[in-house]
XYZ file of C-alpha atoms in Angstrom:
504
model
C 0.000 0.000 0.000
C 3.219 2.563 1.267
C 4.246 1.564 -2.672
C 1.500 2.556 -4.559
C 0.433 5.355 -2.392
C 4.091 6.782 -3.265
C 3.237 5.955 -6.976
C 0.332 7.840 -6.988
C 2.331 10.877 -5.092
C 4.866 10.729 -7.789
C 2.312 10.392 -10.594
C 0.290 13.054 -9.579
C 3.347 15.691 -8.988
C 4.191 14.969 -12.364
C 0.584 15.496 -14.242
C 0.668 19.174 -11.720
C 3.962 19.784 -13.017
C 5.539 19.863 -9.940
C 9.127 19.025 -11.237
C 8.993 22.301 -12.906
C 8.282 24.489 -10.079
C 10.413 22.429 -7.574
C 13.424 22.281 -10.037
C 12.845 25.404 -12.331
C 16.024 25.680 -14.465
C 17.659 22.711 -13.327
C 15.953 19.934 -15.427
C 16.308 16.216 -14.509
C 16.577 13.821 -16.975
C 14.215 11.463 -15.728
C 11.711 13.969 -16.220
C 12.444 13.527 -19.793
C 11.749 9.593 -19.574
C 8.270 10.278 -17.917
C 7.767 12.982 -20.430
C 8.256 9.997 -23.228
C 6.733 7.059 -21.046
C 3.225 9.844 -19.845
C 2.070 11.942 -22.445
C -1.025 13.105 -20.766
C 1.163 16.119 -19.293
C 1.646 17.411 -22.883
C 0.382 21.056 -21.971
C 0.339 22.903 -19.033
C -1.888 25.971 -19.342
C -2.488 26.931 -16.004
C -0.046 29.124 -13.891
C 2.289 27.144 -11.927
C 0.554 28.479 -8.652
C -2.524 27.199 -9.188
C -0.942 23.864 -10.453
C 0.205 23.190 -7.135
C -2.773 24.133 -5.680
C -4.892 21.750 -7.639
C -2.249 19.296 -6.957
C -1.626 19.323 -3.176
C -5.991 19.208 -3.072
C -5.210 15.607 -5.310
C -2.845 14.680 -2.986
C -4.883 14.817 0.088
C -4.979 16.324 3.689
C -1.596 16.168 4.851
C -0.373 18.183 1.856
C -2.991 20.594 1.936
C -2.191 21.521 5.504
C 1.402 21.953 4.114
C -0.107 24.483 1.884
C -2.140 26.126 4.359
C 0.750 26.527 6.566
C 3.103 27.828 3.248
C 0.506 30.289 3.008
C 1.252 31.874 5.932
C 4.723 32.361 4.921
C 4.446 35.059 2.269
C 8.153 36.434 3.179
C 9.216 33.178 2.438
C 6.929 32.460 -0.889
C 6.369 34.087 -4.009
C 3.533 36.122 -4.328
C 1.487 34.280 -6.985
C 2.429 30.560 -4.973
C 0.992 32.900 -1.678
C -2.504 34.245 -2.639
C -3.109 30.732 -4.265
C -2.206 28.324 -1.572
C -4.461 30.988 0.295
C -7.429 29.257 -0.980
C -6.272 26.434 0.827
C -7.721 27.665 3.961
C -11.285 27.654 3.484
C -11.824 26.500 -0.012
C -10.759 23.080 -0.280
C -13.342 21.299 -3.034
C -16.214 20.207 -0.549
C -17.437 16.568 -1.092
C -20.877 16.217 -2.470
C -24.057 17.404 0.016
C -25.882 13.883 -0.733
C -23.018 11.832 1.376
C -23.176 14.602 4.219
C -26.733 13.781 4.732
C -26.028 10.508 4.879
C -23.393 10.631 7.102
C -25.933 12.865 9.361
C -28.731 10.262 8.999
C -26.701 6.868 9.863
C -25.284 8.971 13.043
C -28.445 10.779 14.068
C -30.824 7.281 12.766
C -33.174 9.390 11.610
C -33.509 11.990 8.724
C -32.194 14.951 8.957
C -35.375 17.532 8.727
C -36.590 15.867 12.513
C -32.797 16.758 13.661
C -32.595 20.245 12.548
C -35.125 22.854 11.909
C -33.263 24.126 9.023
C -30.128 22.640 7.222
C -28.584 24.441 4.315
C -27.227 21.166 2.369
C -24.891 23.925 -0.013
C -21.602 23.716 2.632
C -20.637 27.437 4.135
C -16.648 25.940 4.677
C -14.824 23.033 3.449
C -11.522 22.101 4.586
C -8.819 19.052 4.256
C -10.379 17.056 7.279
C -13.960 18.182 7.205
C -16.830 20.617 5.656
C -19.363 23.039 7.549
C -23.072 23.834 7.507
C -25.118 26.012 8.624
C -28.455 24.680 10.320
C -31.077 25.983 12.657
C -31.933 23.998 15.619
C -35.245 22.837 16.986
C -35.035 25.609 19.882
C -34.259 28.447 17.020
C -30.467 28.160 17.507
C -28.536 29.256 15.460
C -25.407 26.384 14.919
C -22.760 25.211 12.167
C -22.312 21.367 11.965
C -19.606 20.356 11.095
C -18.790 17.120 9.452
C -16.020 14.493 8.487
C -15.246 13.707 5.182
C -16.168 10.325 4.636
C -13.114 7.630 3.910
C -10.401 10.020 4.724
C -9.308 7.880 7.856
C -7.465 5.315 5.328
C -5.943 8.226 3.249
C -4.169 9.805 6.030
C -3.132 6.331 7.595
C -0.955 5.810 3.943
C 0.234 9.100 4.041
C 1.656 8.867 7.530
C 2.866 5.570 6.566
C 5.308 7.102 4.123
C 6.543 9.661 6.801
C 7.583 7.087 8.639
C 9.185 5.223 6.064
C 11.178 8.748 4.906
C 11.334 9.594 8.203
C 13.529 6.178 9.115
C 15.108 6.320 5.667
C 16.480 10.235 6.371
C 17.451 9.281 9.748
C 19.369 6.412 8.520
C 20.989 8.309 5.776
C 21.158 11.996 7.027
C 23.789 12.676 9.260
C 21.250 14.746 10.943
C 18.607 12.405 10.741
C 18.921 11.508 14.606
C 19.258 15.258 15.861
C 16.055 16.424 14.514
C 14.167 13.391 15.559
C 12.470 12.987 12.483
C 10.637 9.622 13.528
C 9.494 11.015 17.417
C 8.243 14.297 15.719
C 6.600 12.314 12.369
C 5.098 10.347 15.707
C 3.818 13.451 17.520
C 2.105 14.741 14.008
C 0.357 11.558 13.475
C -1.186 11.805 16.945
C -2.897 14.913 16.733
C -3.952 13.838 13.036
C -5.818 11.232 14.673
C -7.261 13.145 17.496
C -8.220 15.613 14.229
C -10.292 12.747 13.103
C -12.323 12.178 15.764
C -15.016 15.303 16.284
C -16.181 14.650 19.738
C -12.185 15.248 21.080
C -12.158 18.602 18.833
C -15.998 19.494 21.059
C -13.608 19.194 23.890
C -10.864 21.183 22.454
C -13.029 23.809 21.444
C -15.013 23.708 25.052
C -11.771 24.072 27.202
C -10.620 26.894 24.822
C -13.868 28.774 25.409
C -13.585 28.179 29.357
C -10.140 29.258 29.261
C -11.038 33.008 27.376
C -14.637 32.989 28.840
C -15.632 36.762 29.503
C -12.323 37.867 27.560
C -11.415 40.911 25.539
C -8.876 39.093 23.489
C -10.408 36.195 22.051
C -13.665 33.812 22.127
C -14.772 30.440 20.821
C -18.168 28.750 19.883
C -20.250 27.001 22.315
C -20.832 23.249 21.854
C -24.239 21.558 21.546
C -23.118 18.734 23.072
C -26.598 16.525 22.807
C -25.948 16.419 18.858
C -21.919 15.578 18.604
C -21.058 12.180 17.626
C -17.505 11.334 16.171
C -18.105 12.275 12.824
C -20.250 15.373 13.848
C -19.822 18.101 15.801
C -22.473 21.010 15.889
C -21.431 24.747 17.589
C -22.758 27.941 18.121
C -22.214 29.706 14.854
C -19.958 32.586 15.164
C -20.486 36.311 13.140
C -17.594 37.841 11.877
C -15.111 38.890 9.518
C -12.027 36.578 7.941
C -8.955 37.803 9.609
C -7.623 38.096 5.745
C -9.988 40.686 4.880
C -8.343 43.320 6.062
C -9.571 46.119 3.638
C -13.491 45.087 5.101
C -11.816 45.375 9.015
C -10.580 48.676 8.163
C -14.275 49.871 6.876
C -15.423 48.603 10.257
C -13.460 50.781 12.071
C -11.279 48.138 13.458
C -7.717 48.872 14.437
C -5.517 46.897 12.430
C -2.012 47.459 14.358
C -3.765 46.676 17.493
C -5.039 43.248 16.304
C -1.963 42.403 15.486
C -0.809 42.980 19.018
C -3.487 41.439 20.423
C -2.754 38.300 18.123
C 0.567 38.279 19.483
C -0.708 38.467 23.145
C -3.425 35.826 22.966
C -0.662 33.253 21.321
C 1.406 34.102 24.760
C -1.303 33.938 26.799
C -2.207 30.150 25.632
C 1.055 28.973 25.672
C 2.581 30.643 29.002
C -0.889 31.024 31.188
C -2.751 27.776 30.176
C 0.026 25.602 28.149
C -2.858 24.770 26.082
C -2.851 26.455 22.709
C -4.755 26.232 19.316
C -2.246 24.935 17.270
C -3.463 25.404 13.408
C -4.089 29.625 13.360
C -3.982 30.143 10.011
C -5.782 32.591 8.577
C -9.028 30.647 7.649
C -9.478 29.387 11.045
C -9.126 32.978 12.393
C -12.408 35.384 12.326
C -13.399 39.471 13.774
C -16.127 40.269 15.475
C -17.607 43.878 15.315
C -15.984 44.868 18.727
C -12.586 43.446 17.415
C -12.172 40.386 18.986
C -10.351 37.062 17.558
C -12.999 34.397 16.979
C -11.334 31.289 16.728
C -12.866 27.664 14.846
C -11.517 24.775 13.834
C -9.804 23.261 16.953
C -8.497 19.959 15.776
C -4.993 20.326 16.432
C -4.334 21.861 20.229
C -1.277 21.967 21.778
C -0.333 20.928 25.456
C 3.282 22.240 27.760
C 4.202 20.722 31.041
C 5.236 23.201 33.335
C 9.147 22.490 32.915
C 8.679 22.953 29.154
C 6.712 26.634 29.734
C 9.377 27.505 32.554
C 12.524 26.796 29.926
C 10.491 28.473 27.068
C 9.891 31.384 29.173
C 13.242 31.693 30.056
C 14.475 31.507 26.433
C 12.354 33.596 25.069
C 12.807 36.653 27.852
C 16.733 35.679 28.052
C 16.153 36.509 23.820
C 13.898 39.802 24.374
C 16.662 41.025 26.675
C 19.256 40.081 24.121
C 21.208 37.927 26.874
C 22.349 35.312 24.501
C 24.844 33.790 27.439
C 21.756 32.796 29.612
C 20.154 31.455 25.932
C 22.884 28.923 25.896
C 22.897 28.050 29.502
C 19.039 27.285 29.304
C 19.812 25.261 26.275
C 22.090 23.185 27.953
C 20.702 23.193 31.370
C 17.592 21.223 29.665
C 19.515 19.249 27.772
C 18.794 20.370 24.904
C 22.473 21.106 23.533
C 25.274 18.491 24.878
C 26.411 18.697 28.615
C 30.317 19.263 26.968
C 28.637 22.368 24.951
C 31.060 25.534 25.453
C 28.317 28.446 26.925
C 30.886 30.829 25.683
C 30.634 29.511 21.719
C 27.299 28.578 22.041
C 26.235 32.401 23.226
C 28.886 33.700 20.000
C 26.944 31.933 17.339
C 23.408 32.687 18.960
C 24.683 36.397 18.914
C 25.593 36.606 15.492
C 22.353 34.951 14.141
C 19.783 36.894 16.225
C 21.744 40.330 16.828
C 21.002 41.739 13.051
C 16.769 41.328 13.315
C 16.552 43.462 16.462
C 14.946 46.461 16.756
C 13.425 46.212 12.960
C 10.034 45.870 12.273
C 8.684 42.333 10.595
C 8.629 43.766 6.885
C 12.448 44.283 7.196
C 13.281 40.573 8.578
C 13.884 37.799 6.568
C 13.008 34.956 8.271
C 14.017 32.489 5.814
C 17.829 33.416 6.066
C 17.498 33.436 9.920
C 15.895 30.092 9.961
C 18.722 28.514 7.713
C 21.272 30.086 9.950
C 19.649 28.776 13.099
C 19.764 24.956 11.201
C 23.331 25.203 10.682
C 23.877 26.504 14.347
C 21.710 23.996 15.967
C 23.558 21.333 13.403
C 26.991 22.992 14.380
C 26.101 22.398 18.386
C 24.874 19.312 17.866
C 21.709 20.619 19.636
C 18.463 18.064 19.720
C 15.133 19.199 17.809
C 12.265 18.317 20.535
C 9.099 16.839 19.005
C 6.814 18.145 22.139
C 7.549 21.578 20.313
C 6.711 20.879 17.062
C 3.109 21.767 17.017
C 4.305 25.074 19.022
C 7.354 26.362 16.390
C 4.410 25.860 13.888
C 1.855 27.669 15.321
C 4.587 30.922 16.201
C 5.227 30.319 12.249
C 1.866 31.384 11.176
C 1.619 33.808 14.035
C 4.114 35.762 12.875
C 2.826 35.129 9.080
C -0.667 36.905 10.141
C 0.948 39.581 11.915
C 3.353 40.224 9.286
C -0.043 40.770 6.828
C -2.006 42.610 9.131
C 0.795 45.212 10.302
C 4.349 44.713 8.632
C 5.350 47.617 11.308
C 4.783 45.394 14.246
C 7.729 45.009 16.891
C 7.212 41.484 17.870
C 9.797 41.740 20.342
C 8.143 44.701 22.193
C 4.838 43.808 21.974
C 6.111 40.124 23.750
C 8.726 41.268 26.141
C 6.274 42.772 28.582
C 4.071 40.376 28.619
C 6.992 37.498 29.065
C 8.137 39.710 32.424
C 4.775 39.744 34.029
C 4.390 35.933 33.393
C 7.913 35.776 34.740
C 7.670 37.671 37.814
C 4.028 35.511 38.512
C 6.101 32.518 38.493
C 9.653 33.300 40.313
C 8.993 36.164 42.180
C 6.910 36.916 45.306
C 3.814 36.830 43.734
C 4.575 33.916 42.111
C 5.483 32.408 45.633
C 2.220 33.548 47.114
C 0.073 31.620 43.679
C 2.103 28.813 44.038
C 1.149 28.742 48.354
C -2.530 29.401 47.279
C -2.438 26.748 44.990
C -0.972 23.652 46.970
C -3.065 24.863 50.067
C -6.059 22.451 49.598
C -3.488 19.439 49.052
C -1.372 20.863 52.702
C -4.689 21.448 54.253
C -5.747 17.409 53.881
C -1.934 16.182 54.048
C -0.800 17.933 56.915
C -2.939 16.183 59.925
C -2.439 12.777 58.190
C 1.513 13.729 59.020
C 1.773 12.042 62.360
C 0.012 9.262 60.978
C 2.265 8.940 57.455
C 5.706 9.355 59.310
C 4.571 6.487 62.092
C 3.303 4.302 59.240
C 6.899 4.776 57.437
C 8.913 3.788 60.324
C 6.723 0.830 61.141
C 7.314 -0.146 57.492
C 10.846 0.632 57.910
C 11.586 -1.505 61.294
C 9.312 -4.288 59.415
C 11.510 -3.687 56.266
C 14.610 -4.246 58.513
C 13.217 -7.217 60.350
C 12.373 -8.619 57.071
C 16.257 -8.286 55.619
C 17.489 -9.584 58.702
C 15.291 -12.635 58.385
C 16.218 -13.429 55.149
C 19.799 -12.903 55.575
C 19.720 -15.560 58.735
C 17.754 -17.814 56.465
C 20.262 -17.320 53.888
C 22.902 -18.111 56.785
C 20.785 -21.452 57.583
C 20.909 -22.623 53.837
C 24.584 -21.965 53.412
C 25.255 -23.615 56.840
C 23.143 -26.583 55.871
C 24.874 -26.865 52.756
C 28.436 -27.412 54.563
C 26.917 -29.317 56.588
C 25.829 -31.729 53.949
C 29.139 -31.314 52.497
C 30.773 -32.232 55.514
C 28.557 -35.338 56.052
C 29.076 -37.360 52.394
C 32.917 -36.650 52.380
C 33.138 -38.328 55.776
C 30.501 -40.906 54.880
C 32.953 -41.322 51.199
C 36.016 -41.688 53.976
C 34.136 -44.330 55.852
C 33.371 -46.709 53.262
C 36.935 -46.740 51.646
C 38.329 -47.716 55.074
C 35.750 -50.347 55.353
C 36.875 -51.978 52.211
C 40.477 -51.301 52.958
């Protein structure tokens, strides 16, 4: 199946054209073979953007999230591959109404007109993993149901199949194969693909998120209709508002562009450092405006969790980075094991320097994040510094961050609009106040451990005396055996010396 799923990969790129955008000038010569062997490429009319639109759709989910995330990346993309794989985000061909109301029927087991007061069968969204509707419930509720496209379990299965394969392959091959972890981080992005494919998880996603920013000026998600989710549907309040991308229609509104962009900034910090719980796919198309201004957020398939150790050395890295104190950048690095115990702080801290040093102070328009990126690589490579798949899902969701702040306000200062924030989670977690919320938040757990104390430190030397009592037993019973052993000994030698004199 990995074979002929790679087949059809390879057959597919070529009919798209792919080989000419990947390769450009450079032209391989078994593209001239397939050129002689496949003649149904013979012409290819459309613009090369839109080829590899139209083939990454072909190809399936896993490529058209590639997309989506590419199209955050405009500083990193042409402009025609940009606004193309743009369409990616909410325009993905839907699959046809007919097996959506089937799907809603075998779930519900009954049709769908005694479910729903209304349902619009035309879909309002489709996207890689599922497609939306709007519908009207039997209270008068406005809701969007949302459902999964049908036989798209086995597709993905292949396709992560093959990442493992290449994944194995590279790190057998690659010399830095083993750093990056390609197989633990191919690992962690097939397990929130399959949480992706079950709706009722995403309910829960989406629920916690809304808890989290309930009553909150930054950002709010849908309510969940719990009595109508299933695993291939999940129905939501259905949120008003305006595509983040439409920035020209925000502007008529009266919103404040630069100031969304800071606030997408702070709600990014807020889910990672307050709640280590973040929505982890923010492009564009998952991103909405209300009329007040405030982030709407759908689609919560992908979520991303931190342990507190992971938020305490990301907090430090980051803030030691605002502060430009590269030297306490390499200490964290190594102190987490991240770089090698042997690293040299003082090397480590040079290289950081020069890398980071030249996009300070500058606003987003003027940094190009593709040559920093590449210099990082060959710094982490350099180091020998490990690639940690539990922060995958989190480099990829700062990636489009800074790809929709970069298109709603190229003038944005990430740094400065971060660094205060980063200090006030700081000084909640080290300093006196964070003292005090850490007291106030182990003070139910003292309050039920502290009169079982007596009783806990008597029960552990009782089990300690019995522990000793125990050894001591089995070390005179392992005295016994070896004596009884000699003893035996002792008794057929003279019994041997016995019968020889006998006979003698």
């Amino acid at each position: 199946m990995r074979f002929f799923r790679l087949l059809r990969i390879i057959l597919i790129a070529y009919r798209f054209g792919l080989d000419e955008i990947l390769f450009d000038q450079i032209r391989l010569r078994i593209f001239k073979v397939f050129s002689l062997l496949l003649p149904f490429r013979s012409q290819l009319k459309q613009p090369r953007a839109v080829r590899l639109r139209l083939a990454l759709e072909a190809l399936g989910p896993i490529f058209i999230k590639f997309g989506q995330m590419l199209s955050t990346r405009r500083d990193l993309l042409a402009l025609d591959f940009a606004e193309e794989l743009a369409l990616l985000q909410d325009r993905v061909p839907p699959f046809p109404s007919e097996q959506a109301i089937s799907i809603l029927e075998t779930v519900y087991g009954k049709p769908v007109h005694e479910v729903f007061l209304e349902f619009d069968i035309t879909p309002t969204a489709s996207a890689s993993v599922a497609q939306v509707h709007f519908a009207v419930l039997q209270d008068g509720t406005q809701a969007a149901v949302k459902i999964l496209r049908p036989t798209i379990a086995p597709v993905i299965a292949h396709d992560v199949a093959l990442m493992e394969t290449g994944a194995w392959l590279l790190e057998s091959i690659w010399p830095d194969g083993k750093r990056l972890k390609l197989r633990e981080v191919v690992a962690e992005f097939a397990r929130h693909l399959d949480d992706e494919l079950d709706l009722i998880r995403e309910a829960g996603n989406c629920s916690q998120l809304r808890r989290n920013f309930m009553n909150s000026p930054l950002l709010k998600a849908p309510e969940v209709y719990w009595d109508y989710c299933h695993t291939e549907v999940m129905v939501m309040e259905r949120m008003i508002g305006t595509p983040i991308s439409h920035v020209a229609t925000l502007r008529t509104k009266g919103i404040d562009i630069p100031q969304l962009a800071r606030m997408g900034v702070e709600i990014f910090f807020t889910q990672v450092f307050r709640d280590g719980y973040f929505h982890a796919d923010m492009h564009p198309g998952n991103i909405f405006v209300d009329d007040d201004g405030r982030y709407i957020a759908i689609d919560f398939g992908i979520m991303g969790t931190l342990s507190d150790q992971d938020k305490n050395y990301l907090a430090q890295n980051f803030l030691a980075f605002f502060r430009r104190d590269y030297r306490r950048v390499a200490q964290t690095h190594i102190e987490a094991g991240w770089a090698p115990r042997n690293t040299r702080a003082d090397d480590f801290e040079t290289a950081i320097r020069a890398v980071c040093e030249p996009i300070f102070d500058r606003p987003l328009k003027e940094i190009y994040f593709g040559r920093v990126l590449l210099r990082l690589f060959q710094v982490s490579r350099q180091f020998n510094v490990e690639i940690q798949p539990q922060l995958v899902l989190l480099q990829k969701t700062l990636l489009n961050i800074e790809g929709l702040g970069r298109d709603l306000d190229p003038d944005l200062d990430l740094w400065k609009t971060a660094k205060p924030f980063l200090e006030n989670w700081m000084s909640e977690q080290i300093g006196l106040r964070g003292l005090i919320t850490h007291l106030q938040k182990e003070a139910t757990n003292w309050a039920v451990m502290l009169p079982q104390f007596p009783r806990l430190m008597h029960y552990n030397l009782e089990q300690e005396r019995t522990r000793n009592m125990e050894d001591r037993l089995a070390e005179l019973v392992a005295q016994q055996k070896r004596q009884n052993r000699i003893l035996t000994l002792v008794v057929v030698l003279l019994t041997g010396l016995l019968l020889v004199r006998i006979y003698l």
